[in-house]
PDB file of C-alpha atoms in Angstrom:
ATOM      1  CA  UNK A   1       8.867  20.173  -7.718  1.00 75.00           C
ATOM      2  CA  UNK A   2       4.463  19.713  -7.832  1.00 82.00           C
ATOM      3  CA  UNK A   3       4.800  20.257 -11.847  1.00 78.00           C
ATOM      4  CA  UNK A   4       7.923  17.554 -11.490  1.00 77.00           C
ATOM      5  CA  UNK A   5       4.437  15.118 -10.605  1.00 84.00           C
ATOM      6  CA  UNK A   6       2.670  16.087 -13.941  1.00 87.00           C
ATOM      7  CA  UNK A   7       3.056  12.697 -16.524  1.00 87.00           C
ATOM      8  CA  UNK A   8       3.795  15.144 -20.075  1.00 90.00           C
ATOM      9  CA  UNK A   9       4.097  18.714 -18.003  1.00 91.00           C
ATOM     10  CA  UNK A  10       7.187  18.012 -15.734  1.00 91.00           C
ATOM     11  CA  UNK A  11       9.097  16.764 -18.800  1.00 91.00           C
ATOM     12  CA  UNK A  12       7.943  20.170 -20.793  1.00 93.00           C
ATOM     13  CA  UNK A  13       8.625  22.004 -17.822  1.00 93.00           C
ATOM     14  CA  UNK A  14      12.391  20.028 -16.806  1.00 93.00           C
ATOM     15  CA  UNK A  15      13.577  20.923 -21.022  1.00 95.00           C
ATOM     16  CA  UNK A  16      11.938  25.291 -20.608  1.00 94.00           C
ATOM     17  CA  UNK A  17      13.649  25.519 -17.020  1.00 93.00           C
ATOM     18  CA  UNK A  18      16.928  23.533 -18.239  1.00 95.00           C
ATOM     19  CA  UNK A  19      17.671  26.151 -21.324  1.00 95.00           C
ATOM     20  CA  UNK A  20      16.093  29.039 -20.358  1.00 93.00           C
ATOM     21  CA  UNK A  21      17.887  32.289 -19.541  1.00 92.00           C
ATOM     22  CA  UNK A  22      15.799  33.735 -17.141  1.00 94.00           C
ATOM     23  CA  UNK A  23      15.654  30.305 -14.871  1.00 92.00           C
ATOM     24  CA  UNK A  24      18.082  30.753 -11.589  1.00 95.00           C
ATOM     25  CA  UNK A  25      20.972  28.877 -11.277  1.00 96.00           C
ATOM     26  CA  UNK A  26      19.817  26.234  -8.532  1.00 95.00           C
ATOM     27  CA  UNK A  27      16.408  25.370 -10.778  1.00 93.00           C
ATOM     28  CA  UNK A  28      18.611  25.085 -13.779  1.00 96.00           C
ATOM     29  CA  UNK A  29      21.060  22.554 -12.227  1.00 96.00           C
ATOM     30  CA  UNK A  30      18.221  20.936 -10.641  1.00 93.00           C
ATOM     31  CA  UNK A  31      16.301  20.796 -14.276  1.00 94.00           C
ATOM     32  CA  UNK A  32      19.665  19.562 -16.036  1.00 96.00           C
ATOM     33  CA  UNK A  33      20.250  17.165 -13.216  1.00 96.00           C
ATOM     34  CA  UNK A  34      16.665  15.896 -13.481  1.00 94.00           C
ATOM     35  CA  UNK A  35      17.146  15.571 -17.497  1.00 95.00           C
ATOM     36  CA  UNK A  36      20.368  13.354 -16.745  1.00 97.00           C
ATOM     37  CA  UNK A  37      18.959  10.872 -14.230  1.00 96.00           C
ATOM     38  CA  UNK A  38      15.525  10.058 -16.656  1.00 94.00           C
ATOM     39  CA  UNK A  39      17.932   9.598 -19.653  1.00 96.00           C
ATOM     40  CA  UNK A  40      20.174   7.348 -18.140  1.00 98.00           C
ATOM     41  CA  UNK A  41      16.860   5.067 -16.294  1.00 96.00           C
ATOM     42  CA  UNK A  42      15.365   5.458 -19.877  1.00 96.00           C
ATOM     43  CA  UNK A  43      18.731   3.315 -20.884  1.00 98.00           C
ATOM     44  CA  UNK A  44      18.869   1.149 -18.487  1.00 98.00           C
ATOM     45  CA  UNK A  45      15.531   0.749 -19.059  1.00 98.00           C
ATOM     46  CA  UNK A  46      15.683  -0.452 -22.962  1.00 98.00           C
ATOM     47  CA  UNK A  47      19.116  -2.570 -21.783  1.00 98.00           C
ATOM     48  CA  UNK A  48      17.359  -4.824 -19.512  1.00 98.00           C
ATOM     49  CA  UNK A  49      14.499  -4.838 -21.734  1.00 97.00           C
ATOM     50  CA  UNK A  50      16.857  -5.891 -24.680  1.00 97.00           C
ATOM     51  CA  UNK A  51      17.881  -8.271 -22.005  1.00 97.00           C
ATOM     52  CA  UNK A  52      15.271 -10.345 -21.188  1.00 96.00           C
ATOM     53  CA  UNK A  53      13.515 -10.401 -24.946  1.00 96.00           C
ATOM     54  CA  UNK A  54      16.638 -11.841 -25.739  1.00 94.00           C
ATOM     55  CA  UNK A  55      16.543 -14.461 -23.066  1.00 93.00           C
ATOM     56  CA  UNK A  56      13.245 -15.557 -23.255  1.00 90.00           C
ATOM     57  CA  UNK A  57      13.336 -16.178 -26.718  1.00 90.00           C
ATOM     58  CA  UNK A  58      15.619 -17.916 -26.104  1.00 88.00           C
ATOM     59  CA  UNK A  59      14.094 -19.713 -23.111  1.00 85.00           C
ATOM     60  CA  UNK A  60      11.398 -19.825 -25.816  1.00 84.00           C
ATOM     61  CA  UNK A  61      13.146 -21.491 -28.958  1.00 83.00           C
ATOM     62  CA  UNK A  62      14.819 -24.213 -26.381  1.00 80.00           C
ATOM     63  CA  UNK A  63      11.800 -25.791 -25.331  1.00 76.00           C
ATOM     64  CA  UNK A  64      10.157 -25.743 -28.890  1.00 76.00           C
ATOM     65  CA  UNK A  65      12.964 -27.708 -30.239  1.00 73.00           C
ATOM     66  CA  UNK A  66      13.074 -30.126 -27.544  1.00 69.00           C
ATOM     67  CA  UNK A  67      10.362 -31.654 -28.245  1.00 64.00           C
ATOM     68  CA  UNK A  68       8.467 -31.317 -25.215  1.00 62.00           C
ATOM     69  CA  UNK A  69       5.301 -29.358 -24.289  1.00 60.00           C
ATOM     70  CA  UNK A  70       2.614 -29.326 -22.140  1.00 60.00           C
ATOM     71  CA  UNK A  71      -0.294 -30.094 -22.320  1.00 56.00           C
TER      72      UNK A  71
END
């Protein structure tokens, strides 16, 4: 669990634990579950970021097309 707190080491160790043949089954299942959750988190962040960027661009375009500016 302590190795999972380190930024780059956690991913390396999770891949080693998930796909190593000498790892205990419980640790292998934990590593696979952690990798799946991390992947779900990354996908959600990307989707939300795209949605927010599109909303921001549309708001910016709305202000620039309306002729209403803050001075």
